[in-house]
Amino acid sequence: MNYDAIVIGAGNGGLVAANVLAKNGKKVLLLEKHRVPGGVATSFVRGRFEFEGALHELCDYGSGEVYGNLRKLFQELGIEDKIEMVDVPEAFRVIATDGVREDYEMPFGINNFINKMEEYVPGSKKSLTIFFDLAKEIREAMKYLSDSHGKPDTKVLRAKYGNFMRVASYSVKEVLKAIKMPLKAQEILNTYWVYLGVPESKMSFVHYAIMVLLYVDYKAQVPLLRSHDLSLTLEENFKNYGGIVKYGSFVEKILTDENGVIGVRLSNGEVFNTKHVISNVIATNVYGKLIDFDKVPNLEKKKVNYNKLGARGFGIYLGLNRSCKELGLNNYSYFIYHTMNSDEEYKKMTTMDNDSMVVVCLNNALPNCSEEGTTILYFTSLYFGDCFDKEVTKENYYHLKNQLATKFIERFENVLDVNIRDYIEEIEIATPVTFARYTDSPEGVIYGYSLEENDVMLARLMRMYSEESVKGLRFCGGHAVRGSGYNSAYLSGELAAKLTLGDMKGGDN
Ligand SMILES: Cc1cc2nc3c(=O)[nH]c(=O)nc-3n(C[C@H](O)[C@H](O)[C@H](O)COP(=O)(O)OP(=O)(O)OC[C@H]3O[C@@H](n4cnc5c(N)ncnc54)[C@H](O)[C@@H]3O)c2cc1C
């Protein structure tokens, strides 16, 4: 069977890529190894609870009259009215426990955020204002770069986006210091570092500033009916555009000849022909398993060797038989750290001693997400490097995951002075092994490649037009150009599809 394009993997990136291609009249086949769409953007049921698989909060959507890039994309795809998004109540609560305990709760809205920071850190207002102005300029500059398709006019960049040019190659730590932000304000502002998985000394200021701006300015949202609803809506929309989805389809090989991609082969031997593949599967797997290594361009081999795998995921999902009010949980997201210094936190997360975490109480955004008198609470933590791999064995796996879950839950109870364990009705624990098995990601990585050094988002976007993989092959997903996150993965799907449409126009079809 011949297709204009084949998308491998129905995660967020793959679903959007498939939609955009099919909307443009292309004959598209979407292949997914599971029987449901979404990848980690899914939900699962245990007893009377439906748990969100991954999402804490979605960025770049927008609230009320405000349209973020993601909402614009959903509008273009005709699905904006088919899903219901709900605002998350506050930006975050962060607690650091070592030494003198620190506890800050930050609101959404730029002015609210700046004013609250001024309450916590008198004298921080000016630098926070500079930060948000800078972030807005960066947002505009990134739009210009994207519109200029890799060929920006440096005169325009210098004239209109001079501050962006000045900070573009610096880390969060360097820029916040340069704008003289008081250290305590820097630390509070950097709470979200864990969402990008890179500490402040290594994290690109451009990327972090945009992310914070999008959260604080547009607020964060969650879908009323969990991520599974988003994934199902995208899948149905794709089918309405004439797309074909085949579940239970594990792609074992991307077939190539001397001119590039010619098709894919499933593990059951079935072959589908195409000249264009968009891979929602990480490059490490594609170049390591799906394509014969001698067919991979040298530069791509080097790149994939150079890139560092990002955070490995650990999660605990709890269904509790008490309301969040009864439990004393009044916030939506709790960032529980030892210190407010992200470099120190990161270091700890390279060891099994790590017990820092983000805990989300879903009922505080979606009061009816579980029956009255119950609560859904989920914990996420990260491991960097191979510490989990070194510790886990076939024999100790169940013991280890129970031990880790106990450690995280106990710490949360102690820090918040609440009782959780007596009210657990359902518990599910996901380790890097779970994520590796579910998405086939190397070592259970949930953030793709680490966004650091030469591999930050801006550098990836600038290189994108000159780099060439196997002809006919493009990538989308949390491991692709924009980095991890729902919005990044969705938008990377749109980008990959548009580039593929360009390839087709260029005569490659
Ligand atoms: C616990 C957790 C919490 C998170 N919290 C947030 C959050 O609050 N906000 C946020 O924005 N982001 C969050 N993220 C990150 C976000 O979920 C991801 O960046 C995004 O969903 C990744 O999408 P993807 O397109 O890369 O697809 P993936 O979810 O990685 O899906 C890839 C798909 O490809 C399929 N596949 C793989 N190999 C093959 C093959 N050979 N053949 C066929 N199919 C294959 C897999 O089955 C899967 O369905 C979180 C992630 C996790 C795990």
JSON list of C-alpha atoms and ligand atoms in Angstrom, two decimals, residues 8-14 31-34 36 38-41 53-59 195 215 249-252 280-281 290 317 380 435 438-440 446-447 476-479 483-487 489, ligand 1:
[
{"chain": "A", "resi": 8, "resn": "ILE", "atom": "CA", "xyz": [5.29, 6.53, 13.39]},
{"chain": "A", "resi": 9, "resn": "GLY", "atom": "CA", "xyz": [3.88, 6.93, 16.89]},
{"chain": "A", "resi": 10, "resn": "ALA", "atom": "CA", "xyz": [0.62, 8.55, 17.99]},
{"chain": "A", "resi": 11, "resn": "GLY", "atom": "CA", "xyz": [2.05, 10.63, 20.84]},
{"chain": "A", "resi": 12, "resn": "ASN", "atom": "CA", "xyz": [1.32, 14.37, 20.95]},
{"chain": "A", "resi": 13, "resn": "GLY", "atom": "CA", "xyz": [3.82, 15.13, 18.20]},
{"chain": "A", "resi": 14, "resn": "GLY", "atom": "CA", "xyz": [2.70, 12.31, 15.92]},
{"chain": "A", "resi": 31, "resn": "LEU", "atom": "CA", "xyz": [1.12, 3.70, 13.07]},
{"chain": "A", "resi": 32, "resn": "GLU", "atom": "CA", "xyz": [1.04, 3.19, 16.83]},
{"chain": "A", "resi": 33, "resn": "LYS", "atom": "CA", "xyz": [2.25, 0.20, 18.80]},
{"chain": "A", "resi": 34, "resn": "HIS", "atom": "CA", "xyz": [-0.41, 0.62, 21.50]},
{"chain": "A", "resi": 36, "resn": "VAL", "atom": "CA", "xyz": [-4.80, 3.90, 22.25]},
{"chain": "A", "resi": 38, "resn": "GLY", "atom": "CA", "xyz": [-1.51, 9.82, 23.02]},
{"chain": "A", "resi": 39, "resn": "GLY", "atom": "CA", "xyz": [1.69, 8.14, 24.18]},
{"chain": "A", "resi": 40, "resn": "VAL", "atom": "CA", "xyz": [2.11, 9.45, 27.73]},
{"chain": "A", "resi": 41, "resn": "ALA", "atom": "CA", "xyz": [-0.74, 11.91, 27.05]},
{"chain": "A", "resi": 53, "resn": "GLY", "atom": "CA", "xyz": [-0.97, 9.84, 32.85]},
{"chain": "A", "resi": 54, "resn": "ALA", "atom": "CA", "xyz": [1.47, 12.73, 32.69]},
{"chain": "A", "resi": 55, "resn": "LEU", "atom": "CA", "xyz": [0.14, 16.27, 32.50]},
{"chain": "A", "resi": 56, "resn": "HIS", "atom": "CA", "xyz": [0.50, 18.65, 35.43]},
{"chain": "A", "resi": 57, "resn": "GLU", "atom": "CA", "xyz": [-0.13, 21.77, 33.43]},
{"chain": "A", "resi": 58, "resn": "LEU", "atom": "CA", "xyz": [-0.21, 22.85, 29.85]},
{"chain": "A", "resi": 59, "resn": "CYS", "atom": "CA", "xyz": [1.66, 25.89, 28.61]},
{"chain": "A", "resi": 195, "resn": "TYR", "atom": "CA", "xyz": [9.95, 21.30, 33.89]},
{"chain": "A", "resi": 215, "resn": "TYR", "atom": "CA", "xyz": [2.92, 30.24, 32.23]},
{"chain": "A", "resi": 249, "resn": "SER", "atom": "CA", "xyz": [1.48, -1.67, 14.86]},
{"chain": "A", "resi": 250, "resn": "PHE", "atom": "CA", "xyz": [5.07, -1.73, 16.05]},
{"chain": "A", "resi": 251, "resn": "VAL", "atom": "CA", "xyz": [7.36, -0.29, 13.39]},
{"chain": "A", "resi": 252, "resn": "GLU", "atom": "CA", "xyz": [10.45, -2.43, 13.26]},
{"chain": "A", "resi": 280, "resn": "ASN", "atom": "CA", "xyz": [7.51, 10.43, 16.81]},
{"chain": "A", "resi": 281, "resn": "VAL", "atom": "CA", "xyz": [10.11, 7.89, 17.88]},
{"chain": "A", "resi": 290, "resn": "LEU", "atom": "CA", "xyz": [14.89, 1.31, 12.88]},
{"chain": "A", "resi": 317, "resn": "TYR", "atom": "CA", "xyz": [-0.49, 8.05, 41.33]},
{"chain": "A", "resi": 380, "resn": "THR", "atom": "CA", "xyz": [6.58, 13.18, 39.75]},
{"chain": "A", "resi": 435, "resn": "PHE", "atom": "CA", "xyz": [8.10, 4.73, 30.81]},
{"chain": "A", "resi": 438, "resn": "TYR", "atom": "CA", "xyz": [5.26, 2.20, 27.47]},
{"chain": "A", "resi": 439, "resn": "THR", "atom": "CA", "xyz": [6.88, 4.57, 24.97]},
{"chain": "A", "resi": 440, "resn": "ASP", "atom": "CA", "xyz": [9.99, 2.54, 24.11]},
{"chain": "A", "resi": 446, "resn": "ILE", "atom": "CA", "xyz": [10.61, 11.36, 29.50]},
{"chain": "A", "resi": 447, "resn": "TYR", "atom": "CA", "xyz": [12.18, 14.66, 28.37]},
{"chain": "A", "resi": 476, "resn": "CYS", "atom": "CA", "xyz": [8.55, 15.32, 16.01]},
{"chain": "A", "resi": 477, "resn": "GLY", "atom": "CA", "xyz": [7.88, 14.98, 19.74]},
{"chain": "A", "resi": 478, "resn": "GLY", "atom": "CA", "xyz": [9.39, 15.90, 23.09]},
{"chain": "A", "resi": 479, "resn": "HIS", "atom": "CA", "xyz": [12.80, 14.79, 21.82]},
{"chain": "A", "resi": 483, "resn": "GLY", "atom": "CA", "xyz": [12.25, 20.11, 23.59]},
{"chain": "A", "resi": 484, "resn": "SER", "atom": "CA", "xyz": [9.88, 18.39, 25.96]},
{"chain": "A", "resi": 485, "resn": "GLY", "atom": "CA", "xyz": [6.38, 19.42, 27.05]},
{"chain": "A", "resi": 486, "resn": "TYR", "atom": "CA", "xyz": [2.89, 19.04, 25.66]},
{"chain": "A", "resi": 487, "resn": "ASN", "atom": "CA", "xyz": [2.95, 22.34, 23.78]},
{"chain": "A", "resi": 489, "resn": "ALA", "atom": "CA", "xyz": [5.60, 18.23, 21.27]},
{"chain": "B", "resi": 1, "resn": "LIG", "atom": "C1", "xyz": [5.11, 11.92, 34.29]},
{"chain": "B", "resi": 1, "resn": "LIG", "atom": "C2", "xyz": [5.18, 13.00, 33.25]},
{"chain": "B", "resi": 1, "resn": "LIG", "atom": "C3", "xyz": [4.75, 14.28, 33.57]},
{"chain": "B", "resi": 1, "resn": "LIG", "atom": "C4", "xyz": [4.77, 15.29, 32.60]},
{"chain": "B", "resi": 1, "resn": "LIG", "atom": "N1", "xyz": [4.27, 16.52, 32.90]},
{"chain": "B", "resi": 1, "resn": "LIG", "atom": "C5", "xyz": [4.15, 17.46, 31.93]},
{"chain": "B", "resi": 1, "resn": "LIG", "atom": "C6", "xyz": [3.48, 18.69, 32.18]},
{"chain": "B", "resi": 1, "resn": "LIG", "atom": "O1", "xyz": [2.96, 18.94, 33.24]},
{"chain": "B", "resi": 1, "resn": "LIG", "atom": "N2", "xyz": [3.41, 19.60, 31.17]},
{"chain": "B", "resi": 1, "resn": "LIG", "atom": "C7", "xyz": [3.94, 19.36, 29.94]},
{"chain": "B", "resi": 1, "resn": "LIG", "atom": "O2", "xyz": [3.81, 20.21, 29.06]},
{"chain": "B", "resi": 1, "resn": "LIG", "atom": "N3", "xyz": [4.59, 18.21, 29.69]},
{"chain": "B", "resi": 1, "resn": "LIG", "atom": "C8", "xyz": [4.70, 17.25, 30.63]},
{"chain": "B", "resi": 1, "resn": "LIG", "atom": "N4", "xyz": [5.34, 16.07, 30.38]},
{"chain": "B", "resi": 1, "resn": "LIG", "atom": "C9", "xyz": [6.06, 15.91, 29.09]},
{"chain": "B", "resi": 1, "resn": "LIG", "atom": "C10", "xyz": [5.11, 15.57, 27.95]},
{"chain": "B", "resi": 1, "resn": "LIG", "atom": "O3", "xyz": [4.19, 14.62, 28.38]},
{"chain": "B", "resi": 1, "resn": "LIG", "atom": "C11", "xyz": [5.91, 15.03, 26.78]},
{"chain": "B", "resi": 1, "resn": "LIG", "atom": "O4", "xyz": [6.92, 15.95, 26.40]},
{"chain": "B", "resi": 1, "resn": "LIG", "atom": "C12", "xyz": [5.04, 14.79, 25.54]},
{"chain": "B", "resi": 1, "resn": "LIG", "atom": "O5", "xyz": [3.81, 14.18, 25.86]},
{"chain": "B", "resi": 1, "resn": "LIG", "atom": "C13", "xyz": [5.84, 13.91, 24.61]},
{"chain": "B", "resi": 1, "resn": "LIG", "atom": "O6", "xyz": [5.13, 13.68, 23.45]},
{"chain": "B", "resi": 1, "resn": "LIG", "atom": "P1", "xyz": [5.73, 12.88, 22.23]},
{"chain": "B", "resi": 1, "resn": "LIG", "atom": "O7", "xyz": [5.09, 13.43, 21.01]},
{"chain": "B", "resi": 1, "resn": "LIG", "atom": "O8", "xyz": [7.21, 12.90, 22.29]},
{"chain": "B", "resi": 1, "resn": "LIG", "atom": "O9", "xyz": [5.14, 11.41, 22.39]},
{"chain": "B", "resi": 1, "resn": "LIG", "atom": "P2", "xyz": [5.32, 10.18, 23.38]},
{"chain": "B", "resi": 1, "resn": "LIG", "atom": "O10", "xyz": [4.36, 10.35, 24.50]},
{"chain": "B", "resi": 1, "resn": "LIG", "atom": "O11", "xyz": [6.73, 9.89, 23.70]},
{"chain": "B", "resi": 1, "resn": "LIG", "atom": "O12", "xyz": [4.73, 9.04, 22.45]},
{"chain": "B", "resi": 1, "resn": "LIG", "atom": "C14", "xyz": [5.46, 8.37, 21.45]},
{"chain": "B", "resi": 1, "resn": "LIG", "atom": "C15", "xyz": [4.54, 7.34, 20.85]},
{"chain": "B", "resi": 1, "resn": "LIG", "atom": "O13", "xyz": [5.26, 6.57, 19.90]},
{"chain": "B", "resi": 1, "resn": "LIG", "atom": "C16", "xyz": [4.89, 5.20, 20.06]},
{"chain": "B", "resi": 1, "resn": "LIG", "atom": "N5", "xyz": [6.00, 4.37, 19.54]},
{"chain": "B", "resi": 1, "resn": "LIG", "atom": "C17", "xyz": [7.27, 4.32, 20.01]},
{"chain": "B", "resi": 1, "resn": "LIG", "atom": "N6", "xyz": [8.01, 3.49, 19.27]},
{"chain": "B", "resi": 1, "resn": "LIG", "atom": "C18", "xyz": [7.18, 3.00, 18.32]},
{"chain": "B", "resi": 1, "resn": "LIG", "atom": "C19", "xyz": [7.36, 2.11, 17.22]},
{"chain": "B", "resi": 1, "resn": "LIG", "atom": "N7", "xyz": [8.56, 1.56, 16.95]},
{"chain": "B", "resi": 1, "resn": "LIG", "atom": "N8", "xyz": [6.29, 1.81, 16.46]},
{"chain": "B", "resi": 1, "resn": "LIG", "atom": "C20", "xyz": [5.08, 2.37, 16.68]},
{"chain": "B", "resi": 1, "resn": "LIG", "atom": "N9", "xyz": [4.86, 3.23, 17.70]},
{"chain": "B", "resi": 1, "resn": "LIG", "atom": "C21", "xyz": [5.90, 3.55, 18.49]},
{"chain": "B", "resi": 1, "resn": "LIG", "atom": "C22", "xyz": [4.69, 5.04, 21.54]},
{"chain": "B", "resi": 1, "resn": "LIG", "atom": "O14", "xyz": [3.89, 3.92, 21.85]},
{"chain": "B", "resi": 1, "resn": "LIG", "atom": "C23", "xyz": [3.99, 6.36, 21.89]},
{"chain": "B", "resi": 1, "resn": "LIG", "atom": "O15", "xyz": [2.59, 6.28, 21.76]},
{"chain": "B", "resi": 1, "resn": "LIG", "atom": "C24", "xyz": [5.30, 15.03, 31.31]},
{"chain": "B", "resi": 1, "resn": "LIG", "atom": "C25", "xyz": [5.75, 13.73, 31.00]},
{"chain": "B", "resi": 1, "resn": "LIG", "atom": "C26", "xyz": [5.66, 12.73, 31.94]},
{"chain": "B", "resi": 1, "resn": "LIG", "atom": "C27", "xyz": [6.06, 11.35, 31.55]}
]
